[in-house]
């Protein structure tokens, strides 16, 4: 299993605070990868990363900003 080696730019992905978007790198793939960590992820690495993010291990988490919906959408 790949180990996460870097976590950057954490930001809440929903208003409930149950998902956090971030950028990760791993020892198997050293390029930036978008990742969404969740407190109810079926995969243990997702919940483990979520808990580490919430604990502050990777710094502050940016607040969720509701996307604006335009007429075209």
Short mmCIF file of C-alpha atoms in Angstrom, two decimals, residues 38-69:
data_model
loop_
_atom_site.label_atom_id
_atom_site.label_comp_id
_atom_site.label_asym_id
_atom_site.label_seq_id
_atom_site.Cartn_x
_atom_site.Cartn_y
_atom_site.Cartn_z
CA UNK A 38 -13.97 11.77 4.38
CA UNK A 39 -14.95 10.83 7.92
CA UNK A 40 -17.12 8.02 6.52
CA UNK A 41 -14.87 6.82 3.70
CA UNK A 42 -15.19 3.05 3.16
CA UNK A 43 -11.39 2.90 2.79
CA UNK A 44 -9.37 3.18 5.98
CA UNK A 45 -6.74 5.47 4.42
CA UNK A 46 -9.46 8.04 3.67
CA UNK A 47 -10.76 8.17 7.24
CA UNK A 48 -7.22 8.09 8.66
CA UNK A 49 -6.21 11.08 6.55
CA UNK A 50 -9.44 12.90 7.44
CA UNK A 51 -8.73 12.42 11.16
CA UNK A 52 -5.14 13.64 10.76
CA UNK A 53 -6.34 16.71 8.86
CA UNK A 54 -8.97 17.56 11.48
CA UNK A 55 -6.40 17.14 14.26
CA UNK A 56 -4.31 19.88 12.64
CA UNK A 57 -1.39 17.66 11.64
CA UNK A 58 -1.24 19.29 8.21
CA UNK A 59 -2.10 22.82 9.28
CA UNK A 60 -5.33 24.77 9.20
CA UNK A 61 -8.19 23.71 6.94
CA UNK A 62 -9.64 26.41 4.71
CA UNK A 63 -13.34 27.02 5.10
CA UNK A 64 -15.92 25.70 2.67
CA UNK A 65 -17.10 28.26 0.15
CA UNK A 66 -20.45 27.56 -1.50
CA UNK A 67 -20.03 27.64 -5.29
CA UNK A 68 -22.05 30.25 -7.13
CA UNK A 69 -24.56 28.87 -9.61
#
